[in-house]
Each structure stands twice: as structure tokens, then as C-alpha cells.
Amino acid sequence: MGKSKNKKTAARPRKPKLIFRFGEKTDGDGTQTSLLGGKGANLAEMARIGLPVPPGFTLTTEVYNLYHENGRTLPDDLYRDVRDSVGALEAQTGRRFGDAGNPLLLSVRSGARSSMPGMMDTILNLGLNDETVQGLARETGDSRFARDCYRRFIQMYGDVVMGVRPNDDHSEDPFDEILGEARTRAGVDTDADLDAEALDELIGKYKTLIKRITGLPFPQDVWEQLREAIGSVFASWESERAVVYRRKYNIPRQWGTAVNVQAMVFGNRGNRSGTGVAFTRNPATGEKSLYGEYLLNAQGEDVVAGIRTPKAIAELAKDMPAVHRQLEKLSRKLERHFRDLQDFEFTIEDDRLHMLQTRNGKRTGLAAVKVATDMVKERLINSTTALMRIPADSISTLLTPVFGRDGVRNVKVIATGLPAGPGAASGKIVFSSREAERLGRKGEKVILCRHETSPEDIHGMLAAEGILTARGGVSSHAALVARQLGKVCVAGASGIQIDYAKREMRADDVRLKEGDTISIDGTSGEVFEGELDTEPSEVIQVIRGKGDPAASGPYQAFNRVMRWSDRARRLGVRANADTPEQAREAVALGAEGIGLCRTEHMFFHEKRLEYVREMILAPSAGVRERALKRLAKFQRSDFVELLRTLDNLPLTVRLLDPPLHEFLPAHDTPDGTLAARLGLSNQALAQRLRDLHEQNPMLGHRGCRLGITFPEITEMQARALFEAVVTVRKEYGLKPKPEVMIPLVGFPGEFRHQAEIVRRIAAEIGKQAGLNLECPIGTMIEIPRAAIVAEELARDASFFSFGTNDLTQTTLGMSRDDSATFLAPYEKLDIIARNPFATLDTAGVGFLVEMAVKRGRKGRSDLKLGICGEHGGDPDSIRFFHRIGLDYVSCAPHRIPVARLAAAQAALEDSSTARDSG
Amino acid sequence: MGKSKNKKTAARPRKPKLIFRFGEKTDGDGTQTSLLGGKGANLAEMARIGLPVPPGFTLTTEVYNLYHENGRTLPDDLYRDVRDSVGALEAQTGRRFGDAGNPLLLSVRSGARSSMPGMMDTILNLGLNDETVQGLARETGDSRFARDCYRRFIQMYGDVVMGVRPNDDHSEDPFDEILGEARTRAGVDTDADLDAEALDELIGKYKTLIKRITGLPFPQDVWEQLREAIGSVFASWESERAVVYRRKYNIPRQWGTAVNVQAMVFGNRGNRSGTGVAFTRNPATGEKSLYGEYLLNAQGEDVVAGIRTPKAIAELAKDMPAVHRQLEKLSRKLERHFRDLQDFEFTIEDDRLHMLQTRNGKRTGLAAVKVATDMVKERLINSTTALMRIPADSISTLLTPVFGRDGVRNVKVIATGLPAGPGAASGKIVFSSREAERLGRKGEKVILCRHETSPEDIHGMLAAEGILTARGGVSSHAALVARQLGKVCVAGASGIQIDYAKREMRADDVRLKEGDTISIDGTSGEVFEGELDTEPSEVIQVIRGKGDPAASGPYQAFNRVMRWSDRARRLGVRANADTPEQAREAVALGAEGIGLCRTEHMFFHEKRLEYVREMILAPSAGVRERALKRLAKFQRSDFVELLRTLDNLPLTVRLLDPPLHEFLPAHDTPDGTLAARLGLSNQALAQRLRDLHEQNPMLGHRGCRLGITFPEITEMQARALFEAVVTVRKEYGLKPKPEVMIPLVGFPGEFRHQAEIVRRIAAEIGKQAGLNLECPIGTMIEIPRAAIVAEELARDASFFSFGTNDLTQTTLGMSRDDSATFLAPYEKLDIIARNPFATLDTAGVGFLVEMAVKRGRKGRSDLKLGICGEHGGDPDSIRFFHRIGLDYVSCAPHRIPVARLAAAQAALEDSSTARDSG
């Protein structure tokens, strides 16, 4: 119908462009990461700005979807386009794919939108077979080299495409096993020392292995190789380790991956060749200097896999000075162009440098802060960009304890490796990821010790406190992933010998078994026997007034980021703190007040606990009165100290919350002295203790239920607070800002009952002192019913504070203490994406929070809204709290900087000025 | 501005009519209960239809509000209207208020919209003082009578207006104490035997008592008396006992009360005078015959208070035959007019009958059913009215066990009283309401034993299983309230002597102390020592096939009500039943299927428990496999039996739900044989048991969390069910309707995981058997998150069943097991109106249920909706479930009839045809 025959004017639906070339002619650019993946886009961008990139082409992420919809095979017409693109490569390189005379070899590599290092598969030297290997040998005049390429290709192809790989953590790679035997037979130390004959024999054995395990021959058809390899790389997007990684980093499955096919260059062509990985700045510390490592006569994976320990990049200046100079120049060019720390791969083939990849480098928290602040100083980026560059969680690495130098003096350093993930970690030695996971689930601290880690180890690395490897450098898998996970890591500690079978390791004549404790210092690279004491980090020391702020680089960087954050954020940040010490630290870290003071924590000191027990168990009003009076004295002086520490910042006091039996001795073993003090028989006390036992204390007699059944406790707490307020006003001339918070409210009558007591006591003490002691009285929202009746609650309460820990427990019907047994399987089965006690379950709990906000504001337009559950220190949760319009978050003191930064990022994301303007 | 001077045409705001008169001229009528209160409206109605009512007037419930707003005093202008109305009474009676010659005396009585027997105050003989008492003596020529009226008035006024009353349960009334001394001094048995001189002395002592306790003289100004009395009656609306009563019966505080002022007639004017209470039918059994009691030479309160034991109404035929005949005639007239069982008060003054009050009589469940069904037969009302007349809960009294006659033969009858509240109750003797409450809160069964009960005893009566009084008749306070609360009651068991001080009672030479167990039969009036066995009620016996249905009156009535109910209701009614026996009974009681079969209950038999424990603790897959196979066998045969019992009615099977440790031995005392059977060391078993211990099992590893972490359990249960389905289809030719329900779902992925297993097993077994075994798979909604994500859940689930027990626990953050310690104080403090585990908390939990209904229907338009928590058997909750459009309720078998009736009432209330057309 009306189909125009005039081709010039007809608007025909254009086939979307599915293959982008780079090299002599480049189709894409660096902005197209969602289509070309990070690797493909940056290869295109490097080609555009004239960097030496071997030619190639990218199959876009849309191809992934076609592949997926087409029953996980490449559609035929698309495959024809692949052949055309290979043809273009042949034209550029003057070689022919599958040609026995002058063969073109290819690499096939994944390239997701967001870099997922080591999570997906790569195949090098594709295009080799029994014929082309001869051609390569003839053409290069290097028969050993050609065979080395071929054996590498068979191994990678066998693993990635044909599935020939170790069965579990404890088995060795079957190809590596054969390779090891070959080295032994030849009596050489490294693979590079195997001669052509030995390699020939190896190739034969590899082929036999593949045939034995898969029942299929290793394919000789290079086009079949290519098609299968592309499919396998696409398929690796769905591999278990990729799925785990995506979940951890919230990468949507639908993004898919691109695939890059590129002409090979060879770092394994002798000693004027090599391959390496470099960072434009140090990714562990952020220092501004070219950093990385290389291996001569090696191919890409050799460096990363940690099989041979590579050399530091500085040594290249001696090995190949011109190439080193060229690298430095390229590095500066890359940073100026990409305006971020770059992590790039290069290959040197016969003195010629080729760039194989560049990407924004993963970095430690320390490095993230330093690089971001340095780049602002260097005017490469502005402060907004700098803020968005620092993962909020990572700022806390500047605050985590380090091994005290005093401690170090007294223990034995048993090995030293590369400082790949800064920080201090102690824990039990485990040799497998499975064991790390098992113990980690029980809450035990473990150090995962491996020859080297592989992508399969991701679970274990997540579960461990720290990672120690015997082989591999700072760009090895272990180092790379540890850096990204914020794990302490010492890599390539070559003094260590691990025996997986015996479950032990030896280092410096010390024999350590699985379960023994070691400590690793990821900042110095040292490994210690036993557990070490830690001391506060440099930033904390400065904050505490020890050391000169101006002289501390880390403190300066920290301080700068915090200043920018405070300028950008809308959310207030308060601390959950119960003691003057905590309050002092919190204020030093930037808290704008205390959002949650758990008064019960004041009761847990030994002497006080006695009175608390007397109060609870009192057989007469007299005994209870006496106990309460004594407690009031303690509590009053605690409040005086807290209020003095806070100066004029607000102090939110939560009334007694936990179930009473938390204060009591075990119910079946009453204490004789307690009975005597109470004037009760042992038997009567035992009975009373049994009566107080609860089936489900979390849902029992606690929170305001205590204050309602024992109003004298609420009275005592209110009295202690307001008397303290009078003291600091009169004696210290301060203007304290107390706020009282009623816990576990579900019924408006509960709130009114408790608020009435607090107001009455405030009026009473205010009258005596001649002061107006009226103060905001608010409620926790921590059970679903409170969220539902929020409008009515808000008519009486002047603020809400969301207790998201309990609200999560009740909304999900899930006890935090008891959930480990099923939450771990739930994460594996993809029933839940993330631990709801760490990151707010926005669809469930978040719904109630948002509803309470809306209903609460309806009941009182100036209602103040905060959150004081542990989610208050979690960046993703903070983003949600910002979005729904809370006024502040309150979190543990050491999370205050994280919260300030996360709140800033949430505000910047929210505003249109959040664009990267660097 | 523009105020018209023409009075005829000016529309001036008319003052609302605040005082309504009755007598020669009557302003109101029986429909005006909300304005005049029940008593006032019915006095007006009786006057209208020509019954002999002494003249008077009613201060409306609006006056109560004016009184309340005016700082709890009567506004002056209103008080002027009261004086005018008294003037009208003077004109009608020919007496003058406060006149020493021919004094008019008044009664002042409360009258709420809904009758609250004994809950509020009454004052009789008002208008007497030291002068008018002489006038009354002169005018009646009966000086003793006049002084008797005066001492009664002083006592009532002293109590109600001036607050002279016992301090607590255990003290005697101070006036009664003086009265007792006077009887002793005079050497007489009854007050009626005190002569004028003794009464004079008594009056003096009463006045001294008042002066001593209040510091104020007894007022001589009759107008002051009236004003204060009206105020005090209004104030009694706020008395503690009235508040408790209102809460129990959901009577809003805002309703307020009216006050009735009426000319006195005197039942205490000698032996041709008297007073009584009568019912047009027997309120305990529903028998159609005039029923009640009277006292000669007595005033109203004497009968109700139980001080003298009154005579049965039949005896009046001998004492005063003409009056008895007139009473019978009046009784018939009342019933024909009011079309309901009437409870009326009368006074005879010198052979003349006066009607003082009539109201719809409170009746037992038994009587409610019988009266309603009889009145339909008599064509007084239609079946719709009849249904609305029977409190749904009360139908269950026809099903509750009675004392077996075999049991009775072997125990000692220690006393007999009036059968005031039918039923059988055993429990520990308590002598005070406080003790009854204390033990009741602990879950102990008690029988409250009192000389007589008073309105202050309401708490204790609520807490007790049964009530036994030594004095008072069927219209005594004890009987009246017991009837209304559905409590078992034996009243006026005069063979019993109670000694409050010694906390013991004697009966028939048996001495019983507080804490000893007795049994009372409220149907026969017998009191037994010890605990008696019970047997099924007559209705249950007939339902079980024992006895002739046609010959059983109770069964016929029951059956009729159920038939009418089924015609009227929209909600389906299913049973929560786990065994074939329960299922059989449930179906016999009208269940339309099983809405909840708790499969774990099948596991609690001893032998099975062994296998359950093996399944849970299995150290190897082999052991678990073996245990599961054995359990499957049991479960399969259980399902076969259930399905056969249900014939073709639906069976909703809930997968395993409780925390595993419920099946385990105590975690600190492992069983040696169990360890041996499992091939574990005792120590290893103990460790495993400790591992399974949970802090909050209610929120722990249970529900679908079990089925997800142990999918083999779900497989086993599904296999057992579907194999059973195959058996009953093939071997018994039935068409079973299984439905599978996944418990404790909060995440859609949980449901999908479990449903996938069930579907797979159904398909597998169906294929083997050549049958299509597809069946509905639904989810419990029992944690708030499930309600929130209901739309997504409904896309996968074919039905929802609300588990309102757990949903209440999680929504309120309140463990049912642990809530007793604070729920009782909460009810007293009016923080919650009713126990949320008995009646659904509609504002909180109900919000989530309603939201889930709406969201669920959005996800699936044909979603089936039911509820299987205990609220499924609670009439008020059923009303809510009807309103929000559920499809069915499921409840315990013995609650099925209640649910059928309540569902009918909900539907009738909902429809416009629900008007009382009787």
C-alpha cells in the first residue's frame, strides 16, 4: 500500500547498526558505553584520539539481546556481517583469517557497560589450527612462539567454549596440570622456557584432554571457532559469578554485554615483546605516578592471572626505555582525555606499543578520595564530579583502624607481599571460598588464603575479612577484586607455600593450619602470625586532636570531601550515640546532633545493672522507689555530660526500649545475692524470672509497653533528663536542645500516655527551676501499625523517627538474629536482591515509611522526620530517604562521614546540576 | 439587623426541647431512645398505650452534653425548666415538692440509649427531709413507713451523691453495717421488722456517718437534693464500671445518658404493697410464661440488690390474685406491642399496680434462640428480625458441653440455687473480683463466689468461668449480668455461707477454701464439690446422630436459625480442621470445606514425631530420605481420609509452617536414643539442637522459609497430597478439590519457588496416573510485606487466605503469647478497645487486609479471598470481612454456626432489607 518505488525518497526502516568498527575507520566513540560496552566504547575513543589500537570491531549489547532471543545462537544474517567485518580486518592487516600462509589471529573479549573485571570470558589467539599454526611459525620465523600461541588458544577455548575446567575450588585446572607436568619433564621453571618440541607434545595432550572430557575434537574450522567464541562470551553474562557480581553491584541483567573482536598483537614474541597492565595513578593509594606491572614475552592473561609474578612498571625504564617513555606520555594523554584514573592494558610486540583497553580504574577508598581531591586541585574535574566519583562507603576506609606500630613490634612478620588492598585484618586462615562462606555466615572472621584467586572465589572473598595470595601482582584478580570490594588484601606474598590438600601453609619456617589466626596489613603488605592490636587511623587521630591537620594529607582530603558534601546535601546527619565519648567522636565526624540516644545502654554498667534488676524485680514499692532513685542519679549525670558534649546541638533521648529480661540473669540460674538484696527467697526469685521469660521478646513487653505498665520508669527517665537540662542551663550557661522519643508506639493512646508523663515532669521541674522546659516529644515508627495510623500520631507527636531495624523485622516477619539460616539461600535463589537489614527493602518496608511520611505530614504539616535504624548509614538507603523527603538520617558515629557524602550524592543526583561537568 | 418584630412570622431559632413529660400528657414515644434513653422512651410509650405509669419527665441525652460542657453542672435556665416540670407533677399528683403537709417524693434514675443494667445510679424517695418525713407520716398515717423511706433515701443519696461507700471489695457498705447493728440491737431478722423508733435512731446515725466522712451535713433543701441527684446520675455515665461496660459492649461515650424524674409510688407501704421484676418469657431458657420475682413491703432496689431473697412471681397468684391476673394481661400487652421479650419493673401500692420500666430483656443464648424462633412461629416477627435478634456468639451456647449426668451421680451436690445462667463451669474458688482478675490473667479458671455481686464486680465477672452467689434471685445483679455476658451462674444458693475474712465458705458441712475447685451447673442450679466431666450438648449429640432430631427442641431451633442464616449470607464458611474427626464435625456443623488444614498437626503423633526429628536432624541425605518416605506414607493416608470425609468439598492444605524446633526435644536435654538412631554423638546432637534454637521463633525459620531451604519437605507434602487425590479419585470415585496454600510468604519469589515445586509434583504424579491434577495454589497473607506486594503475588497465586493471627502479631509487633502482661492494662487505660487477637484491629491490621484485597484483585480479577485466622469465628470481625468483600471465612469447627449466623447478620445489615420488619 503506497510503497514508494523511488529508493532515494523512500523512508525504509533502517536496520539498527549492530557492529561498530574501530581502527583505520572508527564508527563509535567513548560516550556509547551502553551500546558498545565500556571496552568497545573506549577502544573506539582511543582510536579516535590517535592512540595505537589494533583494529577490530564491536558486537553491540543489542546483539546480545538478539543472541538471547534467538535461542542463544547468533542469527545467520548477523553472522554474515561478522564475516564482512573480519574481511575489513584482513584488508587493514594484510593477513587472512584461517589462511595457512599469513594467518590473521583474533581476540574475542566481553565488554559490559559497567566494568566487571574478571567476571566474564576472553579468548586470545583465535584462528589457530593445525595448519595456521604452521603458517604463523613460518611467517614469524619463530616456531616456538607459534606453538605457544596455539597451546594458549586451545586452553582458553577448551575452558571458555568447551567447558573443560576444574570441578571445584580444590582441584587444579586440568590444562595447568598438564602444563606443570611438561615443565617438570623438560626440567624448566617457566612456560617461556618450554621449547617448540615440548609445546607440540603439550598441544597434543591438550587436544586429547578435550576429547576425553567433552567427547568432541578441538575444532579446526576457524569460522566455527569464531562463532562459538562469540556465543560463549555472550553466555558468560549469565555465569554464576557474573550473576553474583551483578547482584552485589546492582547491575541489571537486561544491560547485557557487548563482544569485541580484535586483531591480535603478540606480547609473547620474544624478549622485545611483552604485555602489561598500568594505572595512570596508584589505585591503592591514589599517588600520582604511573603504576602497574608487565611481563616480557607473555600474553595478556599471564599478568592478570598471577601465574608468573610480573615486574613493576618502573623496571621497564631499564628493559625498554623508549617504550617506557612512550607509556608515560600515553598515560598523561589518557588522563587528560578521560579526566579520571585510567586502568589500561598494553602489549609490546617487537618494541612497538599497542593499547588494548582502557577504563576508569577501580580504586580503594583511600585512592578514590585522594584522586578525586587531587584532580580538583589539578582542575581536571570540579568538586561535584569529585563527590560523585567517591563511592560513599569508601570514605569509611579513611576511618578504619590500622595495625598499631607498637603491636607490630612484638609479633613476627612471616611474609611480605604487595599491598593490594589497604587496611588491617585479622582472622582465621581458610583455604577455600566455601569454608570462608561457611564460617563467615556464623559471624567468624576469616582470611582467605589462596595461591591465587579466580572469579569463582567471589563468594569467599565477600565473606572474608581479608585476602592473602601467594602469587600474582597488584593487578591480579585478587588485588583487583579486593580493591573494589574494599577488602584488605596482600597479594603475591611469595614467601608462602600453601598445601590445599593438607590444609596448611608454611611461611618463614612457621607452619599454620586452617583455623589458625593471622593478620595481614594491606597498607604495608606484611603478614603476621596471630592477632594484632589495632589503633585509630590517621584521620581519626587528627580528628581526636593528635597530630597536625595541615600536615596530614589524608585528613586534608577527607576534610575537603566532607566540606563539599555538606554544601551539597539537603538531609541532616545525626548520630546514634549513648555516651559522651561516642557523642564527642560523632560531633568531630560532623554529626549535627544525636538522633538516637539509647538510654538503656546507660544501664549496662555492672553497678547500675544491680539497680535495674532491683527495679524490675522489686517485691515492694519501697524497693522499687529506692532502685529508681539510684538509677535516676546515674542517668542524670550521664545526661549532663552528653548535653555538655553536644553544646547546643539536639539530643534525642529514647525512653527505655528493650525487653526487661535483657537486664536479668539467665532465668534458670538466679543469683543468691540478688535474692538476698531483694528480700526474696531463691525460689521466689526463680519464679519471678521465669514469669518474665518471653517466647518472642522482640514482640513482647518492651518499648513504650514498659513505660505504660511501669510509668515510674518513664517518670524517672524524664526527671533525670530535665534535671540535667536545668543543670547545664544554669551551671554551664548552655542552651541544650533535648527531644524525647517514645519507642515501639503502635496505638495513638500509647503515645499520649507517655507524652503526658513527660510533659508533666517537664512542667513540674520547670516550675521548680523557673525555666520553660517544654521540648519536642516524638515517636519512633518501627511497627507497621504506627505507619498506618501516622496521621493520628502526628497530631500529637512533633517528630517521627523511623526505627527501620524493627520495622524491617515486623514488616518482613523476620528476626534479624534468626534470619541467617534462610537469608543466605534467599540471596542465592534470587528471592531477595540484598540483605534487607543492611539496605532498606524499599518495596516493602520503604512503602510503609513513605506512607507514614505522607500521612504524618497530613496530620502535622511541620512534622520533623528522621530515621535512626542502621539503614541511616547505608548509601543506597540514604538515597531513598532523601527522595521521600526525610529531614535527617541518624547513624553510628563511624558512619557519619559516609552518610554526609551519600546524602550529598543523593542531592546531586536529584538535581539537574548533577551532570558530570568535569 | 432586620430583626422582625412580628412574632407570628419571625423564624426564631427554637430552643431544642430538652425535657419531655410523660403521664396525663406525654411528649415522647418509644422510638426516641437516642434522645430519651431506653427507659424514658419506653415510659413514654407505656403511658401512650394506657399502661399505669406514674407521671414524670425525662431530661434528654442532649442535657447530658450541656451538663458536661457546663463544667458538670446543670445550666441555670435548664434548672428553671426542671422546676416547671416538677410543678406539673405537683399539679397531676396533688402533692407539693418539699411541702411538709403533703410532700411529693421523686425517683431520679439514669436511662442510657442502650440498657446498661446496674451500671449507673438511681435515687428513690427524693424530697424527704426532717420536715417532709413528718408530713409523709401524717399523710399516710404510717410513721414507720415514712421513716423507712427516709432512711433508704439518706443511704442512696449518701452513696450516690456524697460518695459514702465501701472502700474496696472486702469491706461492707458502711450504711449496711449500721443497719445490721440496728437489727441486732432490735433483735429482728429483716429491715421490715424495725420499728419507727429504731428507724429514727438509724436515721440519726446515718446522718452522723455522712457528716463524719464527707464533713458535710445531709442536705435538707429538697431542690438542692434534686439538682445534686440529677448531676450525680449524669456523672455516673463516667464511672469506672460504666466505662468498662461501655467498652465491652462498644457503646460510644458520646451517647451520654438521659435522666428520668418520676413521682414515687411505694411498694414499702405494708403488706398490700410490694415491688417486683418480671420477664414476659423466661430469660434463661426462653420458655413462654410470665417469669420473675417480687417482694411484699419493699422498694425496687430490694429485689435487684439481692438483700432479701424474693418470691417467684407465681406465688403472687396466691398473695394477690387480682394483681397477678392484671400482671399477666399487661405482660401479653407489652409483648404484642414491643414484639420482643420484655423485662419490666412494677410496684404495687395498696393493691394498685404501677409500671416503672420496660425494656427488651437480656437473655441467654439459649433463650435468644428459642424466643426468636418461637416468635417467628407466633408470627410476631419475621425470620430476618429473628436473625438480627440473636447475638451471633450466643448460638455457641447450644454447642458448649454440659455436665454429664454420669459424672453428676458420683459427686456431691453441696448446694442448689437459681439456674441464672445456663451451662457448666468448673474452677477454683475465689472470693473477690480482684483475685478473679489476677488468676484469670494467668489463664486459670475460677468461679467467683460472693454473697451477692455489685456493679463493682464487673471485672471479676468478666474474668471468671462462672458466678455463684449466696443471695439474690434471677433478677439480681449477678443473674442479670451473667446472662448478658454469657457466663454460667447459680444465684441465691442460700445453703452457702461465705466468710470473706477467712477466705472460705461452708456448704452442707463441707468447708471450702479459696483455691479449692467447685463446679456449678447454671442449667440445673446445682453446686458440686470438685471438677466434673462434661459431655456434648444436646444439639451436638443430635448432630452426631445420637437422638431424634425431630424430638429435640434445641436442635430444631438451632437448625431453623442456621437455615435462615444460610439463606441470608454471602460469605462462605469453611473450617480450620486437621483430622478426619474434626472435618466430619465441621461438615455436620455446616462447613463448606476446609479452609485451613495445618499439615504439621499430622506430625505430632509420637511415632511420626520420631521421623520428623530424623528429617530435621538428619546428618546425611540418606537418613533424611528415609524419614521423609515414612512421613509421606502417614501424610498420604491422612489426606485420603480427609478427602473421603469431605466428599467433594474443597480441602485447603497449608504446607509445613511452624519453626522446626517445635518438633524437637528441649535443646539442652538431647535424647540418647535419638542420637543413636541418627548415628550422631550426644554432643553433636546437642550442638545441632542448640544451632536450631531461635531468639524469636515467630519471626524465624518457618513457613515457606522451611520449604525453600528444605525443598524435599515441600516435595514430600505435595507428593502425599496428590497421591491421595489419585487414590480417592480412582478407588472411591470422588472428585476431590485440593487447594495448596504456601505459608508466610513475603516475597513473590518465595511463592514462585514453592508453587513451582507443587506444580511439578502434581504434573509428575498426574502423568503417572493419567489424570490432570492441576489445582489452585494460593498464598497466606500473614506478614505486612505480603499485603504490600499483593498485586504481584496475585499474578502468581490463585487465592489469598489471610492469616490474621500472624498478621496481627507482625502488624502490631506484638506476640500473642507474651501480650497478656500489657494488653490487660492497655484495655483498662483505654489504649486499645478490644483484644486484637480476638477481634480484628480494623484500623491497623484491617487496613492491610483491605489493601491486600484491592491490590490482589488488581493483579488477578478472579482472585479468591478467604481468612483463616481465629478472627474467622468472631462476629465483629466477620462483619468487617463481609464489608471488604472476602469470599469466605474459615474458623474452628465449633465456631462454624457462629460464623454462619454472623455472616448472615453482616449481609442483612448491609442490605436495605435489613430493617426490622417484625
CSV table of N, CA and C in Angstrom, one decimal, chain A residues 59-94:
chain,number,residue,atom,x,y,z
A,59,LEU,N,30.6,-6.1,18.6
A,59,LEU,CA,29.2,-6.5,18.5
A,59,LEU,C,28.4,-5.9,19.7
A,60,THR,N,27.4,-5.1,19.4
A,60,THR,CA,26.8,-4.2,20.4
A,60,THR,C,26.0,-5.1,21.4
A,61,THR,N,25.6,-4.4,22.5
A,61,THR,CA,24.8,-5.1,23.5
A,61,THR,C,23.4,-5.5,22.9
A,62,GLU,N,23.0,-4.8,21.9
A,62,GLU,CA,21.8,-5.2,21.2
A,62,GLU,C,21.9,-6.6,20.6
A,63,VAL,N,23.1,-6.9,20.1
A,63,VAL,CA,23.4,-8.2,19.6
A,63,VAL,C,23.2,-9.2,20.7
A,64,TYR,N,23.6,-8.8,21.9
A,64,TYR,CA,23.4,-9.8,23.0
A,64,TYR,C,21.9,-10.2,23.1
A,65,ASN,N,21.0,-9.2,23.0
A,65,ASN,CA,19.6,-9.4,23.1
A,65,ASN,C,19.1,-10.3,22.0
A,66,LEU,N,19.6,-10.0,20.8
A,66,LEU,CA,19.2,-10.8,19.6
A,66,LEU,C,19.7,-12.3,19.8
A,67,TYR,N,20.9,-12.4,20.3
A,67,TYR,CA,21.5,-13.7,20.6
A,67,TYR,C,20.6,-14.4,21.6
A,68,HIS,N,20.2,-13.7,22.6
A,68,HIS,CA,19.4,-14.3,23.7
A,68,HIS,C,18.0,-14.8,23.2
A,69,GLU,N,17.4,-13.8,22.4
A,69,GLU,CA,16.1,-14.2,21.8
A,69,GLU,C,16.2,-15.3,20.8
A,70,ASN,N,17.3,-15.4,20.1
A,70,ASN,CA,17.4,-16.4,19.1
A,70,ASN,C,17.9,-17.8,19.6
A,71,GLY,N,17.5,-18.0,20.9
A,71,GLY,CA,17.8,-19.3,21.4
A,71,GLY,C,19.3,-19.5,21.7
A,72,ARG,N,19.9,-18.4,22.1
A,72,ARG,CA,21.4,-18.4,22.4
A,72,ARG,C,22.3,-18.8,21.3
A,73,THR,N,21.9,-18.4,20.1
A,73,THR,CA,22.9,-18.5,19.0
A,73,THR,C,22.8,-17.2,18.2
A,74,LEU,N,23.9,-16.9,17.4
A,74,LEU,CA,23.9,-15.7,16.6
A,74,LEU,C,23.0,-15.9,15.4
A,75,PRO,N,22.2,-15.0,15.1
A,75,PRO,CA,21.4,-15.1,13.9
A,75,PRO,C,22.3,-15.2,12.7
A,76,ASP,N,21.8,-15.9,11.7
A,76,ASP,CA,22.7,-16.1,10.5
A,76,ASP,C,23.1,-14.8,9.8
A,77,ASP,N,22.1,-13.9,9.6
A,77,ASP,CA,22.4,-12.7,8.8
A,77,ASP,C,23.4,-11.9,9.6
A,78,LEU,N,23.3,-11.9,10.9
A,78,LEU,CA,24.3,-11.2,11.7
A,78,LEU,C,25.7,-11.8,11.5
A,79,TYR,N,25.7,-13.1,11.5
A,79,TYR,CA,27.0,-13.8,11.4
A,79,TYR,C,27.6,-13.4,10.0
A,80,ARG,N,26.8,-13.2,9.0
A,80,ARG,CA,27.3,-12.7,7.7
A,80,ARG,C,28.0,-11.4,7.9
A,81,ASP,N,27.4,-10.5,8.7
A,81,ASP,CA,28.0,-9.2,8.9
A,81,ASP,C,29.4,-9.4,9.7
A,82,VAL,N,29.4,-10.3,10.6
A,82,VAL,CA,30.7,-10.6,11.3
A,82,VAL,C,31.8,-11.0,10.3
A,83,ARG,N,31.4,-11.8,9.3
A,83,ARG,CA,32.4,-12.2,8.3
A,83,ARG,C,32.9,-11.0,7.5
A,84,ASP,N,31.9,-10.1,7.2
A,84,ASP,CA,32.3,-8.9,6.4
A,84,ASP,C,33.3,-8.1,7.2
A,85,SER,N,33.0,-8.0,8.6
A,85,SER,CA,33.9,-7.2,9.4
A,85,SER,C,35.3,-7.8,9.5
A,86,VAL,N,35.3,-9.1,9.6
A,86,VAL,CA,36.6,-9.8,9.6
A,86,VAL,C,37.3,-9.5,8.3
A,87,GLY,N,36.5,-9.5,7.2
A,87,GLY,CA,37.1,-9.1,5.9
A,87,GLY,C,37.8,-7.8,6.0
A,88,ALA,N,37.2,-6.8,6.6
A,88,ALA,CA,37.8,-5.5,6.7
A,88,ALA,C,39.1,-5.5,7.5
A,89,LEU,N,39.1,-6.4,8.6
A,89,LEU,CA,40.3,-6.5,9.3
A,89,LEU,C,41.4,-7.1,8.5
A,90,GLU,N,41.0,-8.1,7.7
A,90,GLU,CA,42.0,-8.7,6.8
A,90,GLU,C,42.6,-7.6,5.9
A,91,ALA,N,41.8,-6.7,5.4
A,91,ALA,CA,42.3,-5.7,4.5
A,91,ALA,C,43.2,-4.8,5.2
A,92,GLN,N,42.9,-4.4,6.5
A,92,GLN,CA,43.8,-3.5,7.2
A,92,GLN,C,45.1,-4.1,7.6
A,93,THR,N,45.1,-5.4,7.9
A,93,THR,CA,46.3,-6.0,8.5
A,93,THR,C,47.1,-6.7,7.4
A,94,GLY,N,46.5,-6.9,6.3
A,94,GLY,CA,47.2,-7.7,5.2
A,94,GLY,C,47.3,-9.2,5.5
